[in-house]
Amino acid sequence: MDTIGTGVLVRGEAELFAATAHLFANAAEIACAAADLNTWVTTRRASPPSAGPGPHKIRKLYRPGVLLEPERAEHLYAMERLGAGIRITRDEILETIILDNRFAILAGDRSHGERAYRVVDEAGLVRNIVSLFDAAWRAGTELSLYDAEFAEVRALAPRILDVLASGCKDETAARTVGLSVRTYRRRVADLMSALGATSRFQAGVRARELGLV
């Protein structure tokens, strides 16, 4: 664990959990932004929405890729049924957990192996992070509304990923999937957006990282 500026840098989710479990245990309000359900794995043990004692308010903001697997989509609905607010955004987000608007946990990248997280308690910085989250939350779409439009993309995703991996031309791929070329290309674009990919190759890589292929 390293102290950097006004925050603490921890490496790996086990160290993060050890450093922040007491914050989660005492939090009345939790806000979370994540690209997928794999961003905050260990910390979910500290903050599950439940009918018993716990945070009074939970808001979770995700990128669309979290809806690509039916099981993960159902997990979001289960959290919603237990009282959590769930929204989906197409925009890039700062992967963050905010506790009582007093503490923020920022997720780093994995470019140097084990993921690093920074725990911040400096009031001005936390206030800025809260403002960014609130703006993204307001621009997000409620889970059920987004998922209604996303259902076809989720249903087609396995077949689209298969034909993308085969390298066939769009005309052939569209016939294989059973779509017009125009609709096929639109669904590929939707899938790339959901995966946060800027190219079809990157979409395949991202899908493998998420265990979709």
PDB file of C-alpha atoms in Angstrom:
ATOM      1  CA  MET A   1       0.000   0.000   0.000  1.00  0.00           C
ATOM      2  CA  ASP A   2       1.447   3.365  -1.013  1.00  0.00           C
ATOM      3  CA  THR A   3       0.372   6.843   0.016  1.00  0.00           C
ATOM      4  CA  ILE A   4       0.193   9.213  -2.962  1.00  0.00           C
ATOM      5  CA  GLY A   5      -0.835  12.818  -2.480  1.00  0.00           C
ATOM      6  CA  THR A   6      -4.172  12.885  -0.671  1.00  0.00           C
ATOM      7  CA  GLY A   7      -5.027   9.291  -1.504  1.00  0.00           C
ATOM      8  CA  VAL A   8      -3.869   5.768  -0.876  1.00  0.00           C
ATOM      9  CA  LEU A   9      -2.830   3.468  -3.716  1.00  0.00           C
ATOM     10  CA  VAL A  10      -3.582  -0.226  -3.245  1.00  0.00           C
ATOM     11  CA  ARG A  11      -2.799  -3.078  -5.599  1.00  0.00           C
ATOM     12  CA  GLY A  12      -5.237  -5.887  -6.217  1.00  0.00           C
ATOM     13  CA  GLU A  13      -8.765  -6.417  -4.970  1.00  0.00           C
ATOM     14  CA  ALA A  14      -7.714  -8.292  -1.820  1.00  0.00           C
ATOM     15  CA  GLU A  15      -5.688  -5.303  -0.646  1.00  0.00           C
ATOM     16  CA  LEU A  16      -8.483  -2.947  -1.671  1.00  0.00           C
ATOM     17  CA  PHE A  17     -11.014  -4.949   0.344  1.00  0.00           C
ATOM     18  CA  ALA A  18      -8.749  -4.960   3.398  1.00  0.00           C
ATOM     19  CA  ALA A  19      -8.332  -1.190   3.164  1.00  0.00           C
ATOM     20  CA  THR A  20     -11.978  -0.267   2.554  1.00  0.00           C
ATOM     21  CA  ALA A  21     -14.226  -2.932   4.109  1.00  0.00           C
ATOM     22  CA  HIS A  22     -14.909  -0.692   7.122  1.00  0.00           C
ATOM     23  CA  LEU A  23     -15.972   2.158   4.795  1.00  0.00           C
ATOM     24  CA  PHE A  24     -18.489  -0.076   3.033  1.00  0.00           C
ATOM     25  CA  ALA A  25     -19.759  -1.444   6.351  1.00  0.00           C
ATOM     26  CA  ASN A  26     -20.613   2.056   7.565  1.00  0.00           C
ATOM     27  CA  ALA A  27     -21.756   3.655   4.297  1.00  0.00           C
ATOM     28  CA  ALA A  28     -25.322   4.927   4.009  1.00  0.00           C
ATOM     29  CA  GLU A  29     -25.007   5.754   0.299  1.00  0.00           C
ATOM     30  CA  ILE A  30     -22.962   4.019  -2.405  1.00  0.00           C
ATOM     31  CA  ALA A  31     -22.578   5.052  -6.029  1.00  0.00           C
ATOM     32  CA  CYS A  32     -20.693   2.872  -8.490  1.00  0.00           C
ATOM     33  CA  ALA A  33     -19.658   3.277 -12.128  1.00  0.00           C
ATOM     34  CA  ALA A  34     -18.170   0.305 -13.943  1.00  0.00           C
ATOM     35  CA  ALA A  35     -17.610  -0.942 -17.475  1.00  0.00           C
ATOM     36  CA  ASP A  36     -18.651  -4.466 -16.476  1.00  0.00           C
ATOM     37  CA  LEU A  37     -19.301  -6.721 -13.498  1.00  0.00           C
ATOM     38  CA  ASN A  38     -15.620  -7.651 -13.284  1.00  0.00           C
ATOM     39  CA  THR A  39     -14.361  -4.198 -12.250  1.00  0.00           C
ATOM     40  CA  TRP A  40     -15.275  -4.512  -8.574  1.00  0.00           C
ATOM     41  CA  VAL A  41     -15.322  -8.196  -7.673  1.00  0.00           C
ATOM     42  CA  THR A  42     -14.070  -8.428  -4.098  1.00  0.00           C
ATOM     43  CA  THR A  43     -15.738  -5.220  -2.962  1.00  0.00           C
ATOM     44  CA  ARG A  44     -19.159  -6.575  -3.960  1.00  0.00           C
ATOM     45  CA  ARG A  45     -18.914  -8.766  -0.860  1.00  0.00           C
ATOM     46  CA  ALA A  46     -18.924  -5.595   1.220  1.00  0.00           C
ATOM     47  CA  SER A  47     -21.853  -3.876  -0.457  1.00  0.00           C
ATOM     48  CA  PRO A  48     -24.552  -6.264  -1.696  1.00  0.00           C
ATOM     49  CA  PRO A  49     -28.001  -4.699  -1.875  1.00  0.00           C
ATOM     50  CA  SER A  50     -30.181  -6.583   0.577  1.00  0.00           C
ATOM     51  CA  ALA A  51     -33.381  -6.308   2.485  1.00  0.00           C
ATOM     52  CA  GLY A  52     -31.464  -6.154   5.769  1.00  0.00           C
ATOM     53  CA  PRO A  53     -29.266  -3.453   7.313  1.00  0.00           C
ATOM     54  CA  GLY A  54     -26.976  -1.760   4.831  1.00  0.00           C
ATOM     55  CA  PRO A  55     -26.734   1.269   2.575  1.00  0.00           C
ATOM     56  CA  HIS A  56     -29.975   3.242   2.268  1.00  0.00           C
ATOM     57  CA  LYS A  57     -29.228   4.241  -1.316  1.00  0.00           C
ATOM     58  CA  ILE A  58     -27.293   2.370  -4.003  1.00  0.00           C
ATOM     59  CA  ARG A  59     -26.812   3.629  -7.558  1.00  0.00           C
ATOM     60  CA  LYS A  60     -24.919   1.619 -10.172  1.00  0.00           C
ATOM     61  CA  LEU A  61     -24.021   2.862 -13.640  1.00  0.00           C
ATOM     62  CA  TYR A  62     -22.750   0.428 -16.267  1.00  0.00           C
ATOM     63  CA  ARG A  63     -21.668   0.321 -19.882  1.00  0.00           C
ATOM     64  CA  PRO A  64     -23.951  -1.716 -22.224  1.00  0.00           C
ATOM     65  CA  GLY A  65     -21.563  -4.672 -22.406  1.00  0.00           C
ATOM     66  CA  VAL A  66     -22.836  -5.830 -19.049  1.00  0.00           C
ATOM     67  CA  LEU A  67     -26.130  -6.761 -20.748  1.00  0.00           C
ATOM     68  CA  LEU A  68     -24.621  -9.060 -23.359  1.00  0.00           C
ATOM     69  CA  GLU A  69     -24.968 -12.194 -21.235  1.00  0.00           C
ATOM     70  CA  PRO A  70     -28.474 -13.082 -20.003  1.00  0.00           C
ATOM     71  CA  GLU A  71     -27.084 -14.232 -16.635  1.00  0.00           C
ATOM     72  CA  ARG A  72     -25.358 -10.897 -16.027  1.00  0.00           C
ATOM     73  CA  ALA A  73     -28.420  -8.982 -17.153  1.00  0.00           C
ATOM     74  CA  GLU A  74     -30.526 -10.968 -14.690  1.00  0.00           C
ATOM     75  CA  HIS A  75     -28.008 -10.130 -11.944  1.00  0.00           C
ATOM     76  CA  LEU A  76     -28.675  -6.439 -12.594  1.00  0.00           C
ATOM     77  CA  TYR A  77     -32.428  -6.985 -12.406  1.00  0.00           C
ATOM     78  CA  ALA A  78     -31.945  -8.875  -9.129  1.00  0.00           C
ATOM     79  CA  MET A  79     -30.028  -5.908  -7.692  1.00  0.00           C
ATOM     80  CA  GLU A  80     -32.774  -3.589  -8.902  1.00  0.00           C
ATOM     81  CA  ARG A  81     -35.466  -5.705  -7.247  1.00  0.00           C
ATOM     82  CA  LEU A  82     -33.537  -5.411  -3.990  1.00  0.00           C
ATOM     83  CA  GLY A  83     -33.631  -1.643  -4.200  1.00  0.00           C
ATOM     84  CA  ALA A  84     -30.556  -0.588  -6.159  1.00  0.00           C
ATOM     85  CA  GLY A  85     -30.874   2.007  -8.899  1.00  0.00           C
ATOM     86  CA  ILE A  86     -29.365   0.704 -12.153  1.00  0.00           C
ATOM     87  CA  ARG A  87     -28.684   2.758 -15.271  1.00  0.00           C
ATOM     88  CA  ILE A  88     -26.839   2.130 -18.528  1.00  0.00           C
ATOM     89  CA  THR A  89     -24.695   4.624 -20.422  1.00  0.00           C
ATOM     90  CA  ARG A  90     -23.066   4.475 -23.837  1.00  0.00           C
ATOM     91  CA  ASP A  91     -20.531   7.110 -22.787  1.00  0.00           C
ATOM     92  CA  GLU A  92     -17.070   6.397 -21.482  1.00  0.00           C
ATOM     93  CA  ILE A  93     -17.057   6.429 -17.694  1.00  0.00           C
ATOM     94  CA  LEU A  94     -14.559   6.799 -14.892  1.00  0.00           C
ATOM     95  CA  GLU A  95     -14.721   3.467 -13.072  1.00  0.00           C
ATOM     96  CA  THR A  96     -15.440   4.629  -9.562  1.00  0.00           C
ATOM     97  CA  ILE A  97     -17.079   3.822  -6.259  1.00  0.00           C
ATOM     98  CA  ILE A  98     -18.261   6.752  -4.119  1.00  0.00           C
ATOM     99  CA  LEU A  99     -19.135   6.260  -0.458  1.00  0.00           C
ATOM    100  CA  ASP A 100     -21.340   8.824   1.285  1.00  0.00           C
ATOM    101  CA  ASN A 101     -19.921  11.535  -1.017  1.00  0.00           C
ATOM    102  CA  ARG A 102     -16.871  11.487   1.295  1.00  0.00           C
ATOM    103  CA  PHE A 103     -14.642   8.775  -0.157  1.00  0.00           C
ATOM    104  CA  ALA A 104     -13.952   7.726  -3.743  1.00  0.00           C
ATOM    105  CA  ILE A 105     -12.234   4.611  -5.064  1.00  0.00           C
ATOM    106  CA  LEU A 106     -10.809   4.976  -8.562  1.00  0.00           C
ATOM    107  CA  ALA A 107      -9.967   1.893 -10.626  1.00  0.00           C
ATOM    108  CA  GLY A 108      -6.701   1.960 -12.556  1.00  0.00           C
ATOM    109  CA  ASP A 109      -5.775  -0.069 -15.618  1.00  0.00           C
ATOM    110  CA  ARG A 110      -4.230  -3.512 -15.849  1.00  0.00           C
ATOM    111  CA  SER A 111      -1.308  -2.528 -18.061  1.00  0.00           C
ATOM    112  CA  HIS A 112       1.228  -3.396 -15.357  1.00  0.00           C
ATOM    113  CA  GLY A 113      -0.322  -6.624 -14.155  1.00  0.00           C
ATOM    114  CA  GLU A 114      -2.421  -6.534 -11.007  1.00  0.00           C
ATOM    115  CA  ARG A 115      -4.930  -3.722 -11.091  1.00  0.00           C
ATOM    116  CA  ALA A 116      -4.288  -0.691  -8.905  1.00  0.00           C
ATOM    117  CA  TYR A 117      -6.954   1.330  -7.081  1.00  0.00           C
ATOM    118  CA  ARG A 118      -6.687   4.752  -5.514  1.00  0.00           C
ATOM    119  CA  VAL A 119      -8.703   5.561  -2.399  1.00  0.00           C
ATOM    120  CA  VAL A 120      -9.360   9.311  -2.164  1.00  0.00           C
ATOM    121  CA  ASP A 121     -10.739  11.370   0.725  1.00  0.00           C
ATOM    122  CA  GLU A 122      -9.700  14.925  -0.205  1.00  0.00           C
ATOM    123  CA  ALA A 123     -12.970  16.876  -0.094  1.00  0.00           C
ATOM    124  CA  GLY A 124     -12.491  18.988  -3.223  1.00  0.00           C
ATOM    125  CA  LEU A 125     -11.403  16.051  -5.367  1.00  0.00           C
ATOM    126  CA  VAL A 126     -14.222  13.840  -4.111  1.00  0.00           C
ATOM    127  CA  ARG A 127     -16.708  16.633  -4.837  1.00  0.00           C
ATOM    128  CA  ASN A 128     -15.487  16.803  -8.453  1.00  0.00           C
ATOM    129  CA  ILE A 129     -15.768  13.026  -8.816  1.00  0.00           C
ATOM    130  CA  VAL A 130     -19.306  13.133  -7.413  1.00  0.00           C
ATOM    131  CA  SER A 131     -20.236  15.846  -9.929  1.00  0.00           C
ATOM    132  CA  LEU A 132     -18.926  13.734 -12.814  1.00  0.00           C
ATOM    133  CA  PHE A 133     -20.830  10.694 -11.609  1.00  0.00           C
ATOM    134  CA  ASP A 134     -24.063  12.648 -11.110  1.00  0.00           C
ATOM    135  CA  ALA A 135     -23.834  14.069 -14.648  1.00  0.00           C
ATOM    136  CA  ALA A 136     -23.262  10.586 -16.101  1.00  0.00           C
ATOM    137  CA  TRP A 137     -26.133   9.222 -13.998  1.00  0.00           C
ATOM    138  CA  ARG A 138     -28.556  11.860 -15.245  1.00  0.00           C
ATOM    139  CA  ALA A 139     -27.555  11.112 -18.854  1.00  0.00           C
ATOM    140  CA  GLY A 140     -27.901   7.357 -18.366  1.00  0.00           C
ATOM    141  CA  THR A 141     -30.946   5.243 -19.253  1.00  0.00           C
ATOM    142  CA  GLU A 142     -32.939   3.157 -16.809  1.00  0.00           C
ATOM    143  CA  LEU A 143     -32.114  -0.546 -17.040  1.00  0.00           C
ATOM    144  CA  SER A 144     -35.507  -1.785 -18.282  1.00  0.00           C
ATOM    145  CA  LEU A 145     -35.797   0.918 -20.942  1.00  0.00           C
ATOM    146  CA  TYR A 146     -32.303   0.332 -22.308  1.00  0.00           C
ATOM    147  CA  ASP A 147     -32.587  -3.442 -22.145  1.00  0.00           C
ATOM    148  CA  ALA A 148     -35.825  -3.444 -24.145  1.00  0.00           C
ATOM    149  CA  GLU A 149     -33.938  -1.915 -27.073  1.00  0.00           C
ATOM    150  CA  PHE A 150     -30.834  -4.018 -26.451  1.00  0.00           C
ATOM    151  CA  ALA A 151     -32.557  -7.409 -26.397  1.00  0.00           C
ATOM    152  CA  GLU A 152     -31.984  -8.114 -30.116  1.00  0.00           C
ATOM    153  CA  VAL A 153     -28.282  -7.242 -29.851  1.00  0.00           C
ATOM    154  CA  ARG A 154     -27.890  -9.652 -26.912  1.00  0.00           C
ATOM    155  CA  ALA A 155     -29.729 -12.422 -28.771  1.00  0.00           C
ATOM    156  CA  LEU A 156     -27.603 -11.981 -31.910  1.00  0.00           C
ATOM    157  CA  ALA A 157     -24.259 -11.367 -30.169  1.00  0.00           C
ATOM    158  CA  PRO A 158     -22.993 -15.000 -30.145  1.00  0.00           C
ATOM    159  CA  ARG A 159     -23.704 -15.477 -33.877  1.00  0.00           C
ATOM    160  CA  ILE A 160     -22.299 -12.076 -34.823  1.00  0.00           C
ATOM    161  CA  LEU A 161     -19.112 -12.767 -32.853  1.00  0.00           C
ATOM    162  CA  ASP A 162     -18.800 -16.136 -34.615  1.00  0.00           C
ATOM    163  CA  VAL A 163     -19.071 -14.666 -38.105  1.00  0.00           C
ATOM    164  CA  LEU A 164     -16.735 -11.801 -37.205  1.00  0.00           C
ATOM    165  CA  ALA A 165     -14.158 -14.356 -36.084  1.00  0.00           C
ATOM    166  CA  SER A 166     -14.532 -16.219 -39.388  1.00  0.00           C
ATOM    167  CA  GLY A 167     -13.458 -13.153 -41.332  1.00  0.00           C
ATOM    168  CA  CYS A 168     -16.181 -13.546 -43.969  1.00  0.00           C
ATOM    169  CA  LYS A 169     -17.548 -10.582 -45.899  1.00  0.00           C
ATOM    170  CA  ASP A 170     -20.526  -8.676 -44.574  1.00  0.00           C
ATOM    171  CA  GLU A 171     -22.831 -10.013 -47.277  1.00  0.00           C
ATOM    172  CA  THR A 172     -22.034 -13.603 -46.301  1.00  0.00           C
ATOM    173  CA  ALA A 173     -22.160 -12.828 -42.584  1.00  0.00           C
ATOM    174  CA  ALA A 174     -25.551 -11.134 -42.931  1.00  0.00           C
ATOM    175  CA  ARG A 175     -27.013 -14.157 -44.718  1.00  0.00           C
ATOM    176  CA  THR A 176     -25.584 -16.464 -42.038  1.00  0.00           C
ATOM    177  CA  VAL A 177     -27.132 -14.441 -39.236  1.00  0.00           C
ATOM    178  CA  GLY A 178     -30.394 -13.962 -41.149  1.00  0.00           C
ATOM    179  CA  LEU A 179     -30.297 -10.176 -41.495  1.00  0.00           C
ATOM    180  CA  SER A 180     -30.083  -7.685 -44.297  1.00  0.00           C
ATOM    181  CA  VAL A 181     -26.590  -6.292 -44.832  1.00  0.00           C
ATOM    182  CA  ARG A 182     -27.710  -2.895 -43.560  1.00  0.00           C
ATOM    183  CA  THR A 183     -29.237  -4.334 -40.381  1.00  0.00           C
ATOM    184  CA  TYR A 184     -26.245  -6.601 -39.857  1.00  0.00           C
ATOM    185  CA  ARG A 185     -23.835  -3.666 -40.029  1.00  0.00           C
ATOM    186  CA  ARG A 186     -26.006  -1.702 -37.613  1.00  0.00           C
ATOM    187  CA  ARG A 187     -26.038  -4.583 -35.138  1.00  0.00           C
ATOM    188  CA  VAL A 188     -22.250  -4.975 -35.450  1.00  0.00           C
ATOM    189  CA  ALA A 189     -21.914  -1.273 -34.639  1.00  0.00           C
ATOM    190  CA  ASP A 190     -24.248  -1.692 -31.648  1.00  0.00           C
ATOM    191  CA  LEU A 191     -22.215  -4.654 -30.430  1.00  0.00           C
ATOM    192  CA  MET A 192     -18.917  -2.782 -30.831  1.00  0.00           C
ATOM    193  CA  SER A 193     -20.358   0.116 -28.860  1.00  0.00           C
ATOM    194  CA  ALA A 194     -21.514  -2.219 -26.105  1.00  0.00           C
ATOM    195  CA  LEU A 195     -18.051  -3.752 -25.901  1.00  0.00           C
ATOM    196  CA  GLY A 196     -16.334  -0.368 -25.929  1.00  0.00           C
ATOM    197  CA  ALA A 197     -14.458  -1.357 -29.105  1.00  0.00           C
ATOM    198  CA  THR A 198     -13.361   0.914 -31.939  1.00  0.00           C
ATOM    199  CA  SER A 199     -12.689  -1.911 -34.418  1.00  0.00           C
ATOM    200  CA  ARG A 200     -14.088  -5.349 -35.148  1.00  0.00           C
ATOM    201  CA  PHE A 201     -10.797  -6.934 -34.118  1.00  0.00           C
ATOM    202  CA  GLN A 202     -10.898  -5.100 -30.800  1.00  0.00           C
ATOM    203  CA  ALA A 203     -14.490  -6.250 -30.341  1.00  0.00           C
ATOM    204  CA  GLY A 204     -13.329  -9.852 -30.631  1.00  0.00           C
ATOM    205  CA  VAL A 205     -10.552  -9.279 -28.103  1.00  0.00           C
ATOM    206  CA  ARG A 206     -12.920  -7.581 -25.691  1.00  0.00           C
ATOM    207  CA  ALA A 207     -15.490 -10.357 -26.090  1.00  0.00           C
ATOM    208  CA  ARG A 208     -12.831 -12.923 -25.171  1.00  0.00           C
ATOM    209  CA  GLU A 209     -11.842 -10.879 -22.116  1.00  0.00           C
ATOM    210  CA  LEU A 210     -15.469 -10.900 -20.971  1.00  0.00           C
ATOM    211  CA  GLY A 211     -15.812 -14.631 -21.623  1.00  0.00           C
ATOM    212  CA  LEU A 212     -18.410 -14.158 -24.371  1.00  0.00           C
ATOM    213  CA  VAL A 213     -16.495 -16.336 -26.849  1.00  0.00           C
TER     214      VAL A 213
END
